[in-house]
Tab-separated table of C-alpha atoms in Angstrom:
chain	number	residue	atom	x	y	z
A	5	MET	CA	0.041	-0.001	0.018
A	6	ASP	CA	1.479	3.297	-1.031
A	7	ARG	CA	1.574	6.382	1.267
A	8	ARG	CA	-0.928	8.406	-0.623
A	9	TYR	CA	-3.592	5.479	-0.598
A	10	PHE	CA	-3.113	5.243	2.820
A	11	ILE	CA	-3.649	8.724	3.879
A	12	LYS	CA	-6.650	8.912	1.464
A	13	THR	CA	-8.295	5.750	3.122
A	14	THR	CA	-7.338	7.095	6.602
A	15	LEU	CA	-9.125	10.258	5.907
A	16	LEU	CA	-12.034	8.751	4.466
A	17	ALA	CA	-12.307	6.279	7.280
A	18	GLY	CA	-12.081	9.369	9.735
A	19	ALA	CA	-14.987	10.979	8.064
A	20	ALA	CA	-17.134	8.264	7.923
A	21	LEU	CA	-16.948	8.080	11.859
A	22	CYS	CA	-18.177	11.734	11.869
A	23	LEU	CA	-20.349	11.777	8.774
A	24	GLY	CA	-21.835	8.261	8.707
A	25	ASP	CA	-21.621	8.071	4.990
A	26	ARG	CA	-22.939	11.417	4.504
A	27	ASP	CA	-22.203	11.203	0.634
A	28	LYS	CA	-24.900	8.929	0.387
A	29	ALA	CA	-28.005	10.971	-0.218
A	30	PHE	CA	-30.423	8.525	1.652
A	31	ALA	CA	-28.075	7.963	4.640
A	32	ALA	CA	-27.450	10.911	7.108
A	33	GLY	CA	-25.953	10.002	10.371
A	34	CYS	CA	-23.654	12.681	11.366
A	35	GLY	CA	-26.249	14.509	13.409
A	36	TYR	CA	-26.981	11.329	15.611
A	37	PRO	CA	-26.312	12.291	19.189
A	38	ARG	CA	-24.940	9.038	20.373
A	39	ALA	CA	-22.061	8.699	17.525
A	40	GLY	CA	-19.159	8.474	19.683
A	41	LYS	CA	-21.176	7.224	22.722
A	42	ARG	CA	-21.845	4.047	23.796
A	43	TRP	CA	-24.560	2.105	22.310
A	44	PRO	CA	-28.064	3.116	23.858
A	45	GLY	CA	-29.361	-0.647	23.839
A	46	TRP	CA	-32.822	-2.118	22.932
A	47	LYS	CA	-36.099	-0.936	23.924
A	48	GLU	CA	-39.442	-2.435	23.631
A	49	SER	CA	-41.191	-2.316	20.173
A	50	GLN	CA	-37.758	-2.406	18.264
A	51	PHE	CA	-36.460	-5.222	16.276
A	52	GLN	CA	-32.888	-5.519	16.280
A	53	ILE	CA	-30.248	-7.616	14.265
A	54	HIS	CA	-26.865	-7.532	15.597
A	55	PHE	CA	-24.172	-9.067	13.117
A	56	ILE	CA	-21.332	-9.686	15.428
A	57	TYR	CA	-17.607	-9.334	14.330
A	58	THR	CA	-14.918	-11.671	15.766
A	59	GLY	CA	-12.754	-12.247	12.625
A	60	VAL	CA	-13.071	-16.041	12.631
A	61	ALA	CA	-16.917	-16.839	12.526
A	62	GLU	CA	-20.307	-15.866	11.461
A	63	SER	CA	-22.795	-15.079	14.150
A	64	MET	CA	-25.885	-12.882	14.725
A	65	PHE	CA	-28.044	-12.047	17.840
A	66	LEU	CA	-31.685	-10.727	16.975
A	67	ILE	CA	-33.973	-9.097	19.523
A	68	PHE	CA	-37.698	-9.238	18.497
A	69	PRO	CA	-40.213	-6.326	19.271
A	70	ASP	CA	-41.310	-7.932	22.556
A	71	GLY	CA	-38.066	-9.046	23.764
A	72	THR	CA	-37.537	-12.628	22.358
A	73	THR	CA	-34.040	-13.465	21.610
A	74	MET	CA	-32.269	-15.761	19.201
A	75	LEU	CA	-28.737	-16.330	18.706
A	76	LEU	CA	-28.352	-17.193	14.877
A	77	ASP	CA	-25.110	-19.147	14.192
A	78	CYS	CA	-22.000	-18.900	16.487
A	79	GLY	CA	-19.038	-20.445	14.843
A	80	ASP	CA	-15.243	-20.760	15.458
A	81	PHE	CA	-12.461	-21.348	12.811
A	82	ASP	CA	-8.708	-21.740	12.600
A	83	ALA	CA	-8.472	-18.584	10.727
A	84	LEU	CA	-4.938	-17.918	11.881
A	85	ALA	CA	-3.792	-20.463	9.792
A	86	ARG	CA	-5.179	-18.840	6.892
A	87	GLY	CA	-1.830	-16.625	6.839
A	88	PRO	CA	-2.282	-13.614	4.668
A	89	LYS	CA	-5.746	-14.621	4.077
A	90	ALA	CA	-6.667	-13.860	7.627
A	91	VAL	CA	-8.458	-10.814	8.483
A	92	PRO	CA	-8.050	-8.941	12.150
A	93	LEU	CA	-9.262	-10.907	15.108
A	94	LEU	CA	-11.103	-8.534	17.218
A	95	PRO	CA	-11.273	-7.528	19.965
A	96	SER	CA	-8.085	-9.874	20.298
A	97	ALA	CA	-6.875	-13.484	19.840
A	98	ASP	CA	-6.797	-13.956	23.798
A	99	ARG	CA	-10.323	-15.478	23.733
A	100	HIS	CA	-12.180	-17.999	21.302
A	101	SER	CA	-14.993	-16.730	19.357
A	102	GLY	CA	-17.696	-18.437	21.346
A	103	GLU	CA	-16.654	-16.584	24.249
A	104	TRP	CA	-16.358	-13.170	22.568
A	105	ILE	CA	-19.862	-13.616	20.832
A	106	ALA	CA	-21.362	-14.558	24.221
A	107	ARG	CA	-19.823	-11.483	26.055
A	108	TYR	CA	-21.226	-9.401	23.408
A	109	VAL	CA	-24.754	-10.885	23.699
A	110	THR	CA	-24.684	-10.029	27.486
A	111	ARG	CA	-24.242	-6.632	26.781
A	112	VAL	CA	-27.096	-5.956	24.273
A	113	ASN	CA	-29.636	-8.720	25.492
A	114	PRO	CA	-32.487	-7.465	27.507
A	115	ALA	CA	-32.169	-10.721	29.471
A	116	VAL	CA	-28.574	-10.702	29.796
A	117	THR	CA	-27.720	-14.453	29.641
A	118	ASP	CA	-30.878	-16.125	28.851
A	119	VAL	CA	-31.715	-16.773	25.359
A	120	ASP	CA	-34.996	-18.025	23.834
A	121	TYR	CA	-33.828	-19.567	20.467
A	122	MET	CA	-30.473	-20.731	19.168
A	123	LEU	CA	-30.434	-21.637	15.597
A	124	LEU	CA	-27.746	-23.264	13.381
A	125	THR	CA	-28.104	-22.381	9.518
A	126	HIS	CA	-25.670	-25.355	8.735
A	127	TYR	CA	-23.079	-27.787	9.698
A	128	HIS	CA	-19.934	-25.861	9.026
A	129	ASN	CA	-17.535	-24.944	11.996
A	130	ASP	CA	-17.554	-21.229	11.001
A	131	HIS	CA	-21.215	-21.132	11.799
A	132	ALA	CA	-21.411	-23.860	14.673
A	133	GLY	CA	-17.939	-24.514	16.108
A	134	SER	CA	-16.149	-27.875	15.780
A	135	ASP	CA	-13.810	-29.950	17.969
A	136	ARG	CA	-11.031	-29.482	15.274
A	137	PHE	CA	-10.342	-25.785	15.923
A	138	TYR	CA	-9.565	-24.154	19.039
A	139	ALA	CA	-11.419	-26.564	21.249
A	140	ASP	CA	-11.155	-26.962	24.695
A	141	LYS	CA	-11.569	-30.623	24.719
A	142	GLN	CA	-13.414	-32.562	27.920
A	143	ILE	CA	-15.137	-35.678	28.910
A	144	ARG	CA	-18.661	-34.974	29.768
A	145	ASP	CA	-21.192	-37.698	30.348
A	146	GLY	CA	-18.428	-40.274	29.376
A	147	GLU	CA	-17.887	-38.682	25.842
A	148	PRO	CA	-15.753	-36.195	24.231
A	149	TYR	CA	-16.917	-32.560	24.717
A	150	CYS	CA	-15.458	-29.638	23.352
A	151	LEU	CA	-15.983	-25.925	24.125
A	152	SER	CA	-16.194	-24.235	20.557
A	153	GLY	CA	-18.687	-22.144	18.781
A	154	PHE	CA	-22.407	-22.605	20.296
A	155	SER	CA	-21.163	-24.944	23.198
A	156	GLN	CA	-18.718	-22.480	24.354
A	157	ALA	CA	-21.085	-19.781	24.344
A	158	ALA	CA	-23.426	-22.066	26.378
A	159	GLU	CA	-20.928	-21.830	29.268
A	160	ILE	CA	-22.155	-18.121	29.607
A	161	LEU	CA	-25.691	-18.236	27.940
A	162	ASN	CA	-28.622	-20.280	28.607
A	163	PHE	CA	-30.300	-21.523	25.597
A	164	HIS	CA	-33.987	-22.247	26.073
A	165	LYS	CA	-34.676	-24.023	22.876
A	166	ALA	CA	-32.620	-25.126	19.654
A	167	ILE	CA	-33.601	-25.095	16.002
A	168	ASP	CA	-31.765	-27.694	14.007
A	169	ARG	CA	-32.414	-28.705	10.378
A	170	CYS	CA	-32.754	-32.168	10.789
A	171	TRP	CA	-33.018	-33.072	14.515
A	172	PRO	CA	-33.809	-35.793	15.417
A	173	ASP	CA	-34.137	-37.540	12.073
A	174	ASP	CA	-31.365	-38.544	9.767
A	175	ASP	CA	-32.239	-36.534	6.854
A	176	PRO	CA	-30.743	-37.871	3.663
A	177	SER	CA	-28.887	-34.539	3.236
A	178	LEU	CA	-26.922	-35.077	6.613
A	179	GLN	CA	-24.762	-37.365	5.007
A	180	PHE	CA	-23.090	-34.380	3.088
A	181	ALA	CA	-22.491	-32.415	6.159
A	182	ASP	CA	-19.168	-31.900	7.792
A	183	SER	CA	-19.045	-34.955	9.946
A	184	ASP	CA	-16.834	-33.472	12.743
A	185	THR	CA	-19.326	-30.543	13.173
A	186	VAL	CA	-22.301	-33.015	13.059
A	187	GLY	CA	-20.779	-34.920	15.913
A	188	HIS	CA	-19.857	-31.924	17.892
A	189	MET	CA	-23.294	-30.426	17.673
A	190	ARG	CA	-24.839	-33.656	18.352
A	191	ARG	CA	-22.999	-34.076	21.454
A	192	PHE	CA	-23.486	-30.344	22.496
A	193	TYR	CA	-27.355	-31.017	21.921
A	194	ARG	CA	-27.562	-34.127	24.156
A	195	TYR	CA	-25.642	-32.543	27.124
A	196	MET	CA	-28.047	-29.504	26.775
A	197	GLN	CA	-30.970	-31.592	26.840
A	198	ARG	CA	-29.783	-33.494	30.029
A	199	HIS	CA	-28.372	-31.155	32.113
A	200	ARG	CA	-30.000	-27.785	31.126
A	201	GLY	CA	-33.228	-28.825	29.801
A	202	MET	CA	-32.936	-27.300	26.456
A	203	GLU	CA	-35.575	-28.344	23.931
A	204	ILE	CA	-34.547	-29.223	20.355
A	205	GLU	CA	-36.932	-28.719	17.490
A	206	LYS	CA	-36.524	-29.715	13.587
A	207	PHE	CA	-36.951	-26.394	11.556
A	208	ARG	CA	-40.277	-26.598	9.617
A	209	LEU	CA	-40.105	-25.492	6.259
A	210	GLY	CA	-42.619	-22.827	5.210
A	211	ALA	CA	-43.695	-22.446	8.969
A	212	THR	CA	-44.607	-18.835	10.283
A	213	ASP	CA	-45.502	-20.204	13.682
A	214	GLN	CA	-42.227	-21.626	14.902
A	215	LEU	CA	-40.148	-18.503	15.566
A	216	VAL	CA	-42.441	-16.403	17.345
A	217	GLN	CA	-42.670	-13.614	19.803
A	218	LEU	CA	-42.817	-15.640	23.390
A	219	HIS	CA	-42.782	-12.793	25.913
A	220	ASN	CA	-45.673	-10.844	24.740
A	221	PRO	CA	-47.454	-12.801	22.036
A	222	GLY	CA	-49.847	-10.677	19.862
A	223	SER	CA	-48.407	-7.302	21.119
A	224	TYR	CA	-46.566	-6.424	17.643
A	225	PRO	CA	-48.830	-8.369	15.023
A	226	SER	CA	-46.929	-7.020	12.190
A	227	PHE	CA	-43.954	-8.938	13.087
A	228	SER	CA	-43.377	-12.383	11.855
A	229	VAL	CA	-40.682	-15.058	10.563
A	230	ARG	CA	-41.321	-17.231	7.593
A	231	ASN	CA	-39.038	-20.236	7.020
A	232	LEU	CA	-37.909	-20.222	3.551
A	233	CYS	CA	-35.451	-22.870	2.825
A	234	ALA	CA	-33.974	-25.970	4.213
A	235	ASN	CA	-32.174	-29.101	3.520
A	236	GLY	CA	-31.998	-28.235	-0.286
A	237	CYS	CA	-35.739	-27.366	-0.401
A	238	ILE	CA	-37.296	-24.179	-0.820
A	239	VAL	CA	-41.053	-23.213	-0.162
A	240	LEU	CA	-42.722	-20.751	-2.906
A	241	PRO	CA	-45.088	-18.209	-2.023
A	242	ASP	CA	-48.076	-20.439	-3.091
A	243	GLY	CA	-46.934	-23.257	-0.519
A	244	SER	CA	-45.551	-25.617	-2.874
A	245	VAL	CA	-42.077	-26.899	-2.254
A	246	ARG	CA	-39.168	-27.023	-4.667
A	247	ASP	CA	-36.799	-29.992	-4.004
A	248	LEU	CA	-33.323	-28.893	-5.246
A	249	PHE	CA	-31.667	-31.678	-3.269
A	250	GLN	CA	-33.696	-34.164	-5.506
A	251	ALA	CA	-33.029	-32.068	-8.627
A	252	ARG	CA	-29.362	-32.264	-7.996
A	253	LYS	CA	-29.655	-36.015	-7.489
A	254	ALA	CA	-31.365	-36.249	-10.685
A	255	ALA	CA	-28.585	-34.558	-12.440
A	256	GLY	CA	-25.910	-36.581	-10.933
A	257	LYS	CA	-24.389	-34.156	-9.116
A	258	VAL	CA	-24.855	-34.420	-5.497
A	259	THR	CA	-21.743	-33.374	-4.242
A	260	LYS	CA	-20.604	-32.682	-0.240
A	261	ASN	CA	-22.077	-29.454	-0.559
A	262	GLU	CA	-23.490	-28.448	2.961
A	263	ASN	CA	-23.782	-24.826	2.240
A	264	ALA	CA	-26.783	-25.620	-0.173
A	265	MET	CA	-28.473	-27.142	3.049
A	266	SER	CA	-28.753	-23.861	4.765
A	267	LEU	CA	-31.742	-22.599	6.653
A	268	GLY	CA	-33.116	-19.175	5.426
A	269	MET	CA	-35.775	-17.112	6.927
A	270	ILE	CA	-37.722	-14.012	6.082
A	271	PHE	CA	-38.455	-11.543	9.117
A	272	SER	CA	-41.108	-8.964	8.632
A	273	TYR	CA	-42.055	-6.211	10.904
A	274	GLY	CA	-44.662	-3.708	9.010
A	275	ASP	CA	-42.922	-2.483	6.102
A	276	PHE	CA	-39.399	-3.735	6.826
A	277	ARG	CA	-38.332	-7.049	5.570
A	278	PHE	CA	-34.846	-8.954	6.422
A	279	PHE	CA	-33.476	-11.877	4.268
A	280	THR	CA	-30.946	-14.159	5.586
A	281	ALA	CA	-29.995	-17.746	4.172
A	282	GLY	CA	-26.691	-18.645	6.053
A	283	ASP	CA	-24.309	-19.918	3.055
A	284	PHE	CA	-26.969	-21.187	0.683
A	285	SER	CA	-25.220	-21.278	-2.511
A	286	ALA	CA	-24.271	-24.174	-5.251
A	287	GLY	CA	-24.554	-24.794	-8.831
A	288	PHE	CA	-25.100	-27.903	-11.041
A	289	LYS	CA	-26.334	-28.761	-14.417
A	290	ASP	CA	-29.759	-30.370	-15.141
A	291	PRO	CA	-29.875	-33.520	-17.176
A	292	ASP	CA	-30.299	-31.357	-20.466
A	293	GLY	CA	-27.264	-29.859	-19.594
A	294	THR	CA	-28.334	-26.286	-18.521
A	295	GLN	CA	-26.307	-24.566	-15.907
A	296	ARG	CA	-28.447	-24.017	-12.899
A	297	PHE	CA	-27.616	-21.892	-9.831
A	298	ILE	CA	-29.856	-22.823	-6.680
A	299	GLU	CA	-30.029	-19.060	-5.794
A	300	ASP	CA	-32.173	-18.326	-8.769
A	301	ASP	CA	-34.719	-20.770	-7.289
A	302	LEU	CA	-34.564	-18.934	-3.913
A	303	ALA	CA	-35.132	-15.779	-6.103
A	304	ASP	CA	-38.725	-17.178	-6.847
A	305	ALA	CA	-39.502	-17.437	-3.304
A	306	CYS	CA	-38.401	-14.557	-1.380
A	307	GLY	CA	-39.493	-11.127	-2.966
A	308	SER	CA	-37.962	-7.860	-1.954
A	309	VAL	CA	-36.485	-6.769	1.253
A	310	SER	CA	-34.975	-3.878	3.116
A	311	VAL	CA	-31.950	-5.499	4.319
A	312	ALA	CA	-30.401	-8.839	3.140
A	313	LYS	CA	-27.691	-10.489	4.466
A	314	VAL	CA	-25.132	-11.643	1.742
A	315	ASN	CA	-25.146	-15.432	1.196
A	316	HIS	CA	-21.916	-17.358	2.018
A	317	HIS	CA	-20.077	-14.186	2.920
A	318	GLY	CA	-19.705	-12.852	-0.801
A	319	HIS	CA	-17.769	-15.666	-1.810
A	320	ASN	CA	-18.834	-17.337	-5.168
A	321	SER	CA	-22.449	-16.495	-4.145
A	322	MET	CA	-25.506	-14.118	-5.046
A	323	SER	CA	-26.777	-14.907	-8.446
A	324	ARG	CA	-28.018	-11.997	-10.613
A	325	LYS	CA	-31.495	-13.308	-10.368
A	326	LEU	CA	-31.609	-13.391	-6.443
A	327	VAL	CA	-30.050	-9.769	-6.199
A	328	GLY	CA	-32.944	-8.510	-8.548
A	329	ALA	CA	-35.423	-10.314	-6.517
A	330	LEU	CA	-34.119	-8.992	-3.169
A	331	ARG	CA	-33.055	-5.534	-3.970
A	332	PRO	CA	-32.472	-4.274	-0.759
A	333	GLN	CA	-31.584	-0.643	0.294
A	334	VAL	CA	-28.878	-2.343	2.431
A	335	TRP	CA	-26.442	-5.494	2.056
A	336	VAL	CA	-24.662	-6.751	5.066
A	337	SER	CA	-22.000	-9.356	4.614
A	338	CYS	CA	-20.151	-11.133	7.772
A	339	VAL	CA	-16.496	-11.317	6.912
A	340	TRP	CA	-13.718	-13.568	8.236
A	341	ASP	CA	-11.463	-13.979	5.253
A	342	GLN	CA	-9.920	-11.833	2.813
A	343	LEU	CA	-11.605	-14.072	0.080
A	344	HIS	CA	-15.018	-12.933	1.274
A	345	ASN	CA	-16.886	-10.044	-0.545
A	346	LEU	CA	-15.199	-11.255	-4.017
A	347	PRO	CA	-15.154	-8.613	-6.745
A	348	LYS	CA	-17.511	-10.556	-8.807
A	349	CYS	CA	-20.161	-10.591	-6.073
A	350	MET	CA	-19.729	-6.998	-5.230
A	351	GLU	CA	-20.202	-5.910	-8.691
A	352	LEU	CA	-23.763	-7.797	-8.746
A	353	LEU	CA	-24.629	-6.294	-5.469
A	354	ALA	CA	-23.931	-2.775	-6.932
A	355	ASP	CA	-25.152	-3.231	-10.479
A	356	ARG	CA	-27.829	-0.594	-11.050
A	357	SER	CA	-28.908	-2.289	-14.220
A	358	ILE	CA	-30.307	-5.157	-12.037
A	359	TYR	CA	-32.139	-2.960	-9.805
A	360	PRO	CA	-32.139	0.976	-9.543
A	361	GLY	CA	-31.611	3.377	-6.779
A	362	GLU	CA	-29.009	3.848	-4.094
A	363	ARG	CA	-27.925	1.003	-1.616
A	364	ILE	CA	-25.124	0.574	0.618
A	365	ILE	CA	-23.083	-2.379	1.139
A	366	CYS	CA	-21.851	-3.089	4.923
A	367	PRO	CA	-19.194	-5.832	5.448
A	368	THR	CA	-18.500	-6.273	9.034
A	369	ILE	CA	-14.816	-5.459	7.841
A	370	MET	CA	-13.250	-4.307	4.450
A	371	PRO	CA	-9.719	-4.862	5.447
A	372	ALA	CA	-6.851	-2.492	4.214
A	373	GLU	CA	-5.632	-5.582	1.665
A	374	ARG	CA	-8.809	-5.747	-0.079
A	375	ARG	CA	-9.133	-2.100	-0.186
A	376	ALA	CA	-5.722	-1.703	-1.762
A	377	ALA	CA	-6.488	-4.419	-4.438
A	378	ASP	CA	-9.640	-3.100	-5.043
A	379	VAL	CA	-9.385	0.558	-5.065
A	380	GLU	CA	-10.370	1.313	-8.687
A	381	ALA	CA	-13.409	-0.871	-8.471
A	382	ALA	CA	-16.578	1.130	-9.260
A	383	TRP	CA	-18.445	-0.736	-6.526
A	384	MET	CA	-16.017	0.433	-3.578
A	385	SER	CA	-18.035	3.636	-3.733
A	386	ASP	CA	-21.187	1.594	-2.186
A	387	ILE	CA	-18.948	0.130	0.561
A	388	ALA	CA	-19.846	1.723	4.036
A	389	LYS	CA	-16.453	3.294	4.962
A	390	ALA	CA	-16.943	2.631	8.586
A	391	SER	CA	-16.096	-1.176	7.688
A	392	TYR	CA	-12.604	-0.113	7.067
A	393	GLU	CA	-11.683	-0.558	10.833
A	394	GLY	CA	-14.159	-3.227	11.283
A	395	GLY	CA	-17.172	-3.561	13.683
A	396	HIS	CA	-20.317	-5.047	14.670
A	397	VAL	CA	-23.207	-3.867	12.440
A	398	VAL	CA	-26.401	-3.182	14.043
A	399	VAL	CA	-29.839	-2.907	12.137
A	400	ASN	CA	-32.380	-1.266	14.386
A	401	VAL	CA	-35.877	-1.191	13.024
A	402	GLU	CA	-38.240	1.233	14.815
A	403	LYS	CA	-41.890	0.310	15.720
A	404	GLY	CA	-43.815	-0.629	12.778
A	405	GLY	CA	-40.983	-1.115	10.447
A	406	LYS	CA	-41.207	2.594	8.610
A	407	HIS	CA	-37.778	3.714	9.465
A	408	PHE	CA	-34.535	1.706	10.456
A	409	SER	CA	-30.938	2.734	11.091
A	410	VAL	CA	-27.702	0.787	10.251
A	411	SER	CA	-24.972	1.471	12.995
A	412	TYR	CA	-21.223	0.271	13.104
A	413	ILE	CA	-20.161	-0.658	16.831
A	414	ARG	CA	-16.472	-0.662	17.928
A	415	ALA	CA	-15.177	-4.194	17.701
A	416	ARG	CA	-11.756	-3.886	18.678
A	417	ASP	CA	-12.859	-3.356	22.424
A	418	GLU	CA	-15.920	-3.941	24.286
A	419	SER	CA	-16.961	-0.511	24.923
A	420	MET	CA	-19.832	-0.786	22.789
A	421	THR	CA	-19.036	2.728	21.302
A	422	VAL	CA	-21.162	3.823	18.070
A	423	GLU	CA	-18.837	4.757	15.510
A	424	SER	CA	-21.272	5.773	12.720
A	425	VAL	CA	-25.165	5.609	12.073
A	426	MET	CA	-27.092	5.514	8.832
A	427	HIS	CA	-30.832	6.267	8.886
A	428	PHE	CA	-33.216	5.002	6.385
A	429	LYS	CA	-37.055	5.278	5.660
A	430	THR	CA	-37.914	1.960	4.653
A	431	ALA	CA	-38.798	1.667	0.892
A	432	LYS	CA	-42.253	-0.166	0.250
């Protein structure tokens, strides 16, 4: 990185902290009274989505309008072994990801350590934890037990109910999962059932009554969660199911692709809608030789949203058809590697020919090495400058969903300092 570029990016990053990406006409955060101060927390009637940055995992903590809570993924990964591909570990490498995530949750959770739901999108260690990486290995109930990801977070947090993609059935798609992660999570589930009374349910495709407000049911009737995809199947708006797992088998291309088994959901709150589908991505050829992307099928099911999490960290994901179907005002990408948010994906997210209008792309970090490599890319103008330092991204939806904000919270320490805020009127 040359000196001119370093000075330019440093100034831009500094401006973002003050101006809240003021160059975006639809986002004005510089007047927000809490910029530079501590995160104000949650209040009843707000729907919050916290994208927690550690540098080694994907994890989101959600607070429903009535205070119901959910930890959506909680992974760990041997990111340091990535060498030059690694991104900064924040706050530090002194603790493992599951512990950092749990400590973050206790700072923002209305119930501190009690968490109503935990949900694992798919069996990969960067979403679940594993006994292969950074694991504190023990013997509990006479079998190996490792503190990693969810199981490590559970040393601090009390999960009431787990949602799993195939519990307790051995779904045929489970044979393509990461076996180490499956074993790790099954031992964790059994332990939590026996000793903590945690309930476990199978994710119900198409359901709107599984992930619900538990503390004050009916108080915010415009809030709902629709289960969109699971185990390679997608439920369409008319209730029919498109089985991509069987379609891949018919095409003779059922590879060990656990990403394609990811759970996905649409969260709705009044005018506001949020899309998330883990690492859902894959491609194959139909028997007639036609190239098929499973995200194109997902596009037929989801509809437009206000905020979308980028599938598979922006790595070989997000088909043109899916981008055009979602057309959000804000894209958020969970990053733990330099190969996330690849240029091809970023070009699609920023392409105004796919859908018009302003949008902003909010990675949890856009590291210096990537900024240097992509400095001339047109899509860089859509990247939130507050991402340059890395941070937790928090979407806060106000009552009724007509307005929402996107904040970057400092990740290099646990001060919960608000670095920048962008305000939005929800597009209909």
